[in-house]
Structure formats: structure tokens, C-alpha cells
Amino acid sequence: MHCVASGLAGRDRDEAIATRTDEQFTDALFPWFEPGTAPTKPEGVATLLTRPGVAERVAASGVRYVVWLDGGTQKTDGGGSLACGASPGVAGCIGFGWWEKEANYEATIWDLKQAKAAGSVGTNVTGTSAVIGAVLPLPFIARVQGAACDRMASQLRTFFTGSDDDEVPARAAVAQLKTGRK
């Protein structure tokens, strides 16, 4: 969900919350945050930070928070029928088809400075899309994944800044985004 990082970047420099990609972070802290060796619980971070050189490398990376993003978008229901056909000189569609999608995402935030879980936020968005066939197919698409992404970025921005406003104070946090695991 690179769109979350874009949402945290803000519209201008004063709003920006600096982020690192998964690849940048794991490369800077090789081998401690590779998929097979990364801690799976906040308690594992405390143990990891006691290993020689790890705390120094984390501090040098400039990353304070690790954000584990997990979830996905799936089709939950659908129905209807749409038929399209063509013959020489004539083409068209008739009918109605619909489908429902659900985007469900959760972010768990770890504070590397304090070596503990700092909190979590989540979002769930559902929407119904439809295609009406009246000579031409007319699609009406619900952007559930985009809406979930926008909500997640907004919730993380509020979490890091303590502000519900679009105006973000100068005290920006540094977040690392990682998808696919908690």
C-alpha cells in the first residue's frame, strides 16, 4: 500500500511525515529485519535492540516507528447479467451487473525508541459497483481500496501528530511501512 506512504508525505513540506520503504529499511538493517529473522511481536524488538550494533544501526537509520500493514481487498458478492453482442454495422449491450467489494486493513505501530507496541489503527470500507448495459456499457465503480488507503493514511497522520486537522504540526514522526505481516 504505497498510497499510505504518499498520504503521509502530505501536500507540502510542512505537512510531511518522512517514510522509508520496506526495502530501504530492511537493507539498512540487514539481516535483522529480513522476512525470516524480523521480530514478530513487539517484545522481540526489545530483545533485538540488545544485540550488539543493532540499536546503533536503528538510530542511524532515522526510523522511530515501524508500521506493519496487513489486510486486503476482496469481492464479497455480486450478481446480475450483462450481454454484449456485435454484428456487421451494429453493436450493443443490455442488462445490469453488480458486485460488492470490501477493503479491510490494519496497521500496527511499533515504537523502536521505546521498544514496544505504540498502538494500532484500522479501516474497513465496502462499496458496490455496477455496470448498466444500455447500448454502451456504463460502469459505476466504487473505489474501496483507494478510500481505505486514504482513511488509513489519515488515521496514521493523526496517530503520529496528535492532530485531526489537515494542518500538521512541525513535529513530524518517521514511519516505516511494511505490508503483508503484523
PDB file of C-alpha atoms in Angstrom:
ATOM      1  CA  MET A   1       0.000   0.000   0.000  1.00  0.00           C
ATOM      2  CA  HIS A   2       2.376   2.639  -1.256  1.00  0.00           C
ATOM      3  CA  CYS A   3      -0.581   5.034  -1.296  1.00  0.00           C
ATOM      4  CA  VAL A   4      -0.388   5.210   2.518  1.00  0.00           C
ATOM      5  CA  ALA A   5       3.205   6.492   2.291  1.00  0.00           C
ATOM      6  CA  SER A   6       2.047   9.056  -0.275  1.00  0.00           C
ATOM      7  CA  GLY A   7      -0.749  10.120   2.064  1.00  0.00           C
ATOM      8  CA  LEU A   8       1.733  10.566   4.909  1.00  0.00           C
ATOM      9  CA  ALA A   9       4.021  12.594   2.666  1.00  0.00           C
ATOM     10  CA  GLY A  10       1.388  15.351   2.639  1.00  0.00           C
ATOM     11  CA  ARG A  11       0.706  18.088   0.145  1.00  0.00           C
ATOM     12  CA  ASP A  12       3.717  20.215   1.106  1.00  0.00           C
ATOM     13  CA  ARG A  13       6.918  20.012   3.144  1.00  0.00           C
ATOM     14  CA  ASP A  14       5.346  21.406   6.317  1.00  0.00           C
ATOM     15  CA  GLU A  15       2.888  18.506   6.465  1.00  0.00           C
ATOM     16  CA  ALA A  16       5.320  15.749   5.513  1.00  0.00           C
ATOM     17  CA  ILE A  17       5.888  12.720   7.676  1.00  0.00           C
ATOM     18  CA  ALA A  18       9.060  11.088   6.392  1.00  0.00           C
ATOM     19  CA  THR A  19       8.715   7.440   5.391  1.00  0.00           C
ATOM     20  CA  ARG A  20      11.077   4.713   4.288  1.00  0.00           C
ATOM     21  CA  THR A  21      10.103   1.864   2.025  1.00  0.00           C
ATOM     22  CA  ASP A  22      10.260  -1.700   3.237  1.00  0.00           C
ATOM     23  CA  GLU A  23      13.295  -2.281   1.020  1.00  0.00           C
ATOM     24  CA  GLN A  24      15.173   0.789   2.304  1.00  0.00           C
ATOM     25  CA  PHE A  25      14.587  -0.176   5.919  1.00  0.00           C
ATOM     26  CA  THR A  26      15.440  -3.869   5.606  1.00  0.00           C
ATOM     27  CA  ASP A  27      18.567  -3.069   3.549  1.00  0.00           C
ATOM     28  CA  ALA A  28      19.767  -0.538   6.142  1.00  0.00           C
ATOM     29  CA  LEU A  29      19.235  -3.056   8.960  1.00  0.00           C
ATOM     30  CA  PHE A  30      20.296  -6.244   7.183  1.00  0.00           C
ATOM     31  CA  PRO A  31      19.920  -9.024   8.381  1.00  0.00           C
ATOM     32  CA  TRP A  32      17.800  -8.160  11.459  1.00  0.00           C
ATOM     33  CA  PHE A  33      14.571  -7.183   9.694  1.00  0.00           C
ATOM     34  CA  GLU A  34      14.647  -9.669   6.824  1.00  0.00           C
ATOM     35  CA  PRO A  35      11.416 -11.706   6.493  1.00  0.00           C
ATOM     36  CA  GLY A  36      12.869 -14.807   8.167  1.00  0.00           C
ATOM     37  CA  THR A  37      14.593 -13.009  11.040  1.00  0.00           C
ATOM     38  CA  ALA A  38      12.397  -9.978  11.816  1.00  0.00           C
ATOM     39  CA  PRO A  39      10.659  -9.964  15.183  1.00  0.00           C
ATOM     40  CA  THR A  40       7.007 -10.934  15.005  1.00  0.00           C
ATOM     41  CA  LYS A  41       5.986  -9.351  18.313  1.00  0.00           C
ATOM     42  CA  PRO A  42       6.871  -6.050  19.986  1.00  0.00           C
ATOM     43  CA  GLU A  43       8.692  -7.951  22.744  1.00  0.00           C
ATOM     44  CA  GLY A  44      11.025  -9.315  20.072  1.00  0.00           C
ATOM     45  CA  VAL A  45      12.067  -5.751  19.180  1.00  0.00           C
ATOM     46  CA  ALA A  46      13.318  -5.165  22.735  1.00  0.00           C
ATOM     47  CA  THR A  47      15.369  -8.346  22.546  1.00  0.00           C
ATOM     48  CA  LEU A  48      16.680  -7.474  19.088  1.00  0.00           C
ATOM     49  CA  LEU A  49      17.779  -4.000  20.191  1.00  0.00           C
ATOM     50  CA  THR A  50      20.010  -5.524  22.906  1.00  0.00           C
ATOM     51  CA  ARG A  51      22.138  -7.293  20.277  1.00  0.00           C
ATOM     52  CA  PRO A  52      25.500  -5.636  19.563  1.00  0.00           C
ATOM     53  CA  GLY A  53      25.264  -2.899  16.932  1.00  0.00           C
ATOM     54  CA  VAL A  54      21.509  -3.149  16.281  1.00  0.00           C
ATOM     55  CA  ALA A  55      20.375  -0.163  18.376  1.00  0.00           C
ATOM     56  CA  GLU A  56      23.087   1.978  16.778  1.00  0.00           C
ATOM     57  CA  ARG A  57      22.036   0.982  13.250  1.00  0.00           C
ATOM     58  CA  VAL A  58      18.370   1.654  14.053  1.00  0.00           C
ATOM     59  CA  ALA A  59      19.301   5.107  15.413  1.00  0.00           C
ATOM     60  CA  ALA A  60      21.442   5.805  12.323  1.00  0.00           C
ATOM     61  CA  SER A  61      18.528   4.862  10.024  1.00  0.00           C
ATOM     62  CA  GLY A  62      16.442   7.686  11.497  1.00  0.00           C
ATOM     63  CA  VAL A  63      13.396   5.411  11.780  1.00  0.00           C
ATOM     64  CA  ARG A  64      11.460   5.732  15.027  1.00  0.00           C
ATOM     65  CA  TYR A  65       8.293   3.803  14.157  1.00  0.00           C
ATOM     66  CA  VAL A  66       7.709   0.623  12.178  1.00  0.00           C
ATOM     67  CA  VAL A  67       4.202   0.342  10.747  1.00  0.00           C
ATOM     68  CA  TRP A  68       3.114  -3.198   9.867  1.00  0.00           C
ATOM     69  CA  LEU A  69       0.273  -3.035   7.354  1.00  0.00           C
ATOM     70  CA  ASP A  70      -1.908  -6.064   6.845  1.00  0.00           C
ATOM     71  CA  GLY A  71      -5.161  -6.708   5.025  1.00  0.00           C
ATOM     72  CA  GLY A  72      -6.584  -6.754   1.550  1.00  0.00           C
ATOM     73  CA  THR A  73      -9.456  -6.064  -0.811  1.00  0.00           C
ATOM     74  CA  GLN A  74     -11.823  -8.796  -1.909  1.00  0.00           C
ATOM     75  CA  LYS A  75     -15.053  -9.261  -3.801  1.00  0.00           C
ATOM     76  CA  THR A  76     -17.768 -10.252  -1.357  1.00  0.00           C
ATOM     77  CA  ASP A  77     -20.902 -10.517  -3.504  1.00  0.00           C
ATOM     78  CA  GLY A  78     -22.240  -9.938  -6.987  1.00  0.00           C
ATOM     79  CA  GLY A  79     -24.968 -10.706  -9.433  1.00  0.00           C
ATOM     80  CA  GLY A  80     -26.926  -9.671 -12.471  1.00  0.00           C
ATOM     81  CA  SER A  81     -26.378 -10.311 -16.120  1.00  0.00           C
ATOM     82  CA  LEU A  82     -24.890  -8.263 -18.907  1.00  0.00           C
ATOM     83  CA  ALA A  83     -24.881  -9.363 -22.534  1.00  0.00           C
ATOM     84  CA  CYS A  84     -23.000  -7.657 -25.327  1.00  0.00           C
ATOM     85  CA  GLY A  85     -23.025  -8.533 -28.968  1.00  0.00           C
ATOM     86  CA  ALA A  86     -21.898  -7.276 -32.331  1.00  0.00           C
ATOM     87  CA  SER A  87     -22.841  -7.867 -35.929  1.00  0.00           C
ATOM     88  CA  PRO A  88     -21.876  -6.005 -39.090  1.00  0.00           C
ATOM     89  CA  GLY A  89     -22.821  -2.377 -38.526  1.00  0.00           C
ATOM     90  CA  VAL A  90     -24.430  -2.884 -35.088  1.00  0.00           C
ATOM     91  CA  ALA A  91     -23.062  -3.452 -31.577  1.00  0.00           C
ATOM     92  CA  GLY A  92     -24.516  -3.038 -28.135  1.00  0.00           C
ATOM     93  CA  CYS A  93     -25.050  -4.271 -24.603  1.00  0.00           C
ATOM     94  CA  ILE A  94     -28.114  -4.829 -22.485  1.00  0.00           C
ATOM     95  CA  GLY A  95     -28.507  -5.804 -18.849  1.00  0.00           C
ATOM     96  CA  PHE A  96     -27.227  -4.969 -15.415  1.00  0.00           C
ATOM     97  CA  GLY A  97     -24.370  -6.455 -13.396  1.00  0.00           C
ATOM     98  CA  TRP A  98     -23.145  -5.567  -9.921  1.00  0.00           C
ATOM     99  CA  TRP A  99     -20.504  -6.611  -7.427  1.00  0.00           C
ATOM    100  CA  GLU A 100     -19.565  -5.645  -3.914  1.00  0.00           C
ATOM    101  CA  LYS A 101     -16.009  -5.254  -2.643  1.00  0.00           C
ATOM    102  CA  GLU A 102     -14.629  -4.891   0.843  1.00  0.00           C
ATOM    103  CA  ALA A 103     -11.249  -3.398   1.769  1.00  0.00           C
ATOM    104  CA  ASN A 104     -10.110  -4.248   5.286  1.00  0.00           C
ATOM    105  CA  TYR A 105      -6.710  -3.026   6.539  1.00  0.00           C
ATOM    106  CA  GLU A 106      -4.995  -2.841   9.910  1.00  0.00           C
ATOM    107  CA  ALA A 107      -1.783  -1.055  10.866  1.00  0.00           C
ATOM    108  CA  THR A 108       0.197  -1.964  13.974  1.00  0.00           C
ATOM    109  CA  ILE A 109       2.731   0.655  15.053  1.00  0.00           C
ATOM    110  CA  TRP A 110       5.923  -0.256  16.903  1.00  0.00           C
ATOM    111  CA  ASP A 111       7.998   2.413  18.640  1.00  0.00           C
ATOM    112  CA  LEU A 112      11.652   1.463  18.123  1.00  0.00           C
ATOM    113  CA  LYS A 113      12.881   4.084  20.579  1.00  0.00           C
ATOM    114  CA  GLN A 114      10.841   2.614  23.427  1.00  0.00           C
ATOM    115  CA  ALA A 115      10.964  -0.953  22.016  1.00  0.00           C
ATOM    116  CA  LYS A 116       7.233  -1.578  22.401  1.00  0.00           C
ATOM    117  CA  ALA A 117       3.925  -1.504  20.561  1.00  0.00           C
ATOM    118  CA  ALA A 118       2.688   2.083  20.310  1.00  0.00           C
ATOM    119  CA  GLY A 119      -0.815   1.334  19.032  1.00  0.00           C
ATOM    120  CA  SER A 120      -2.873   0.242  16.064  1.00  0.00           C
ATOM    121  CA  VAL A 121      -5.407   1.669  13.660  1.00  0.00           C
ATOM    122  CA  GLY A 122      -7.706   0.001  11.173  1.00  0.00           C
ATOM    123  CA  THR A 123     -10.208   0.702   8.459  1.00  0.00           C
ATOM    124  CA  ASN A 124     -12.936  -1.205   6.679  1.00  0.00           C
ATOM    125  CA  VAL A 125     -14.600   0.096   3.511  1.00  0.00           C
ATOM    126  CA  THR A 126     -17.313  -1.585   1.461  1.00  0.00           C
ATOM    127  CA  GLY A 127     -18.749  -0.442  -1.812  1.00  0.00           C
ATOM    128  CA  THR A 128     -20.975  -1.636  -4.616  1.00  0.00           C
ATOM    129  CA  SER A 129     -20.001  -1.259  -8.257  1.00  0.00           C
ATOM    130  CA  ALA A 130     -22.336  -1.712 -11.202  1.00  0.00           C
ATOM    131  CA  VAL A 131     -22.384  -1.895 -14.992  1.00  0.00           C
ATOM    132  CA  ILE A 132     -25.512  -0.918 -16.850  1.00  0.00           C
ATOM    133  CA  GLY A 133     -25.829  -2.131 -20.410  1.00  0.00           C
ATOM    134  CA  ALA A 134     -27.892   0.323 -22.419  1.00  0.00           C
ATOM    135  CA  VAL A 135     -26.316   0.121 -25.896  1.00  0.00           C
ATOM    136  CA  LEU A 136     -22.946   1.048 -24.349  1.00  0.00           C
ATOM    137  CA  PRO A 137     -21.754  -0.475 -21.053  1.00  0.00           C
ATOM    138  CA  LEU A 138     -21.811   2.258 -18.395  1.00  0.00           C
ATOM    139  CA  PRO A 139     -19.609   1.354 -15.412  1.00  0.00           C
ATOM    140  CA  PHE A 140     -20.035   2.855 -11.924  1.00  0.00           C
ATOM    141  CA  ILE A 141     -17.020   1.710  -9.932  1.00  0.00           C
ATOM    142  CA  ALA A 142     -16.682   2.034  -6.144  1.00  0.00           C
ATOM    143  CA  ARG A 143     -13.091   2.886  -5.160  1.00  0.00           C
ATOM    144  CA  VAL A 144     -12.980   0.877  -1.936  1.00  0.00           C
ATOM    145  CA  GLN A 145      -9.213   0.302  -1.895  1.00  0.00           C
ATOM    146  CA  GLY A 146      -8.486   3.979  -2.571  1.00  0.00           C
ATOM    147  CA  ALA A 147     -10.899   5.062   0.161  1.00  0.00           C
ATOM    148  CA  ALA A 148      -9.357   2.585   2.624  1.00  0.00           C
ATOM    149  CA  CYS A 149      -5.893   3.861   1.743  1.00  0.00           C
ATOM    150  CA  ASP A 150      -6.918   7.491   2.289  1.00  0.00           C
ATOM    151  CA  ARG A 151      -8.534   6.632   5.629  1.00  0.00           C
ATOM    152  CA  MET A 152      -5.505   4.631   6.784  1.00  0.00           C
ATOM    153  CA  ALA A 153      -3.113   7.473   5.899  1.00  0.00           C
ATOM    154  CA  SER A 154      -5.365   9.954   7.709  1.00  0.00           C
ATOM    155  CA  GLN A 155      -5.555   7.772  10.821  1.00  0.00           C
ATOM    156  CA  LEU A 156      -1.773   7.265  10.866  1.00  0.00           C
ATOM    157  CA  ARG A 157      -1.217  11.009  10.384  1.00  0.00           C
ATOM    158  CA  THR A 158      -3.488  11.665  13.376  1.00  0.00           C
ATOM    159  CA  PHE A 159      -1.676   8.979  15.394  1.00  0.00           C
ATOM    160  CA  PHE A 160       1.776  10.470  14.703  1.00  0.00           C
ATOM    161  CA  THR A 161       0.864  14.140  15.031  1.00  0.00           C
ATOM    162  CA  GLY A 162      -1.922  14.033  17.599  1.00  0.00           C
ATOM    163  CA  SER A 163      -3.971  16.324  15.377  1.00  0.00           C
ATOM    164  CA  ASP A 164      -7.204  15.690  13.473  1.00  0.00           C
ATOM    165  CA  ASP A 165      -6.552  18.721  11.287  1.00  0.00           C
ATOM    166  CA  ASP A 166      -5.063  18.685   7.831  1.00  0.00           C
ATOM    167  CA  GLU A 167      -2.572  21.191   9.223  1.00  0.00           C
ATOM    168  CA  VAL A 168       0.202  19.107  10.737  1.00  0.00           C
ATOM    169  CA  PRO A 169       2.497  20.495  13.421  1.00  0.00           C
ATOM    170  CA  ALA A 170       6.208  20.702  12.673  1.00  0.00           C
ATOM    171  CA  ARG A 171       6.956  17.679  14.892  1.00  0.00           C
ATOM    172  CA  ALA A 172       6.794  15.034  12.187  1.00  0.00           C
ATOM    173  CA  ALA A 173       7.383  11.378  13.003  1.00  0.00           C
ATOM    174  CA  VAL A 174       9.362   8.952  10.899  1.00  0.00           C
ATOM    175  CA  ALA A 175       7.445   5.847   9.854  1.00  0.00           C
ATOM    176  CA  GLN A 176       8.450   2.669   8.069  1.00  0.00           C
ATOM    177  CA  LEU A 177       5.780   0.965   6.011  1.00  0.00           C
ATOM    178  CA  LYS A 178       5.713  -2.768   5.575  1.00  0.00           C
ATOM    179  CA  THR A 179       2.933  -4.817   4.021  1.00  0.00           C
ATOM    180  CA  GLY A 180       1.795  -8.373   4.436  1.00  0.00           C
ATOM    181  CA  ARG A 181       2.573  -9.119   8.056  1.00  0.00           C
ATOM    182  CA  LYS A 182       1.934  -7.909  11.569  1.00  0.00           C
TER     183      LYS A 182
END
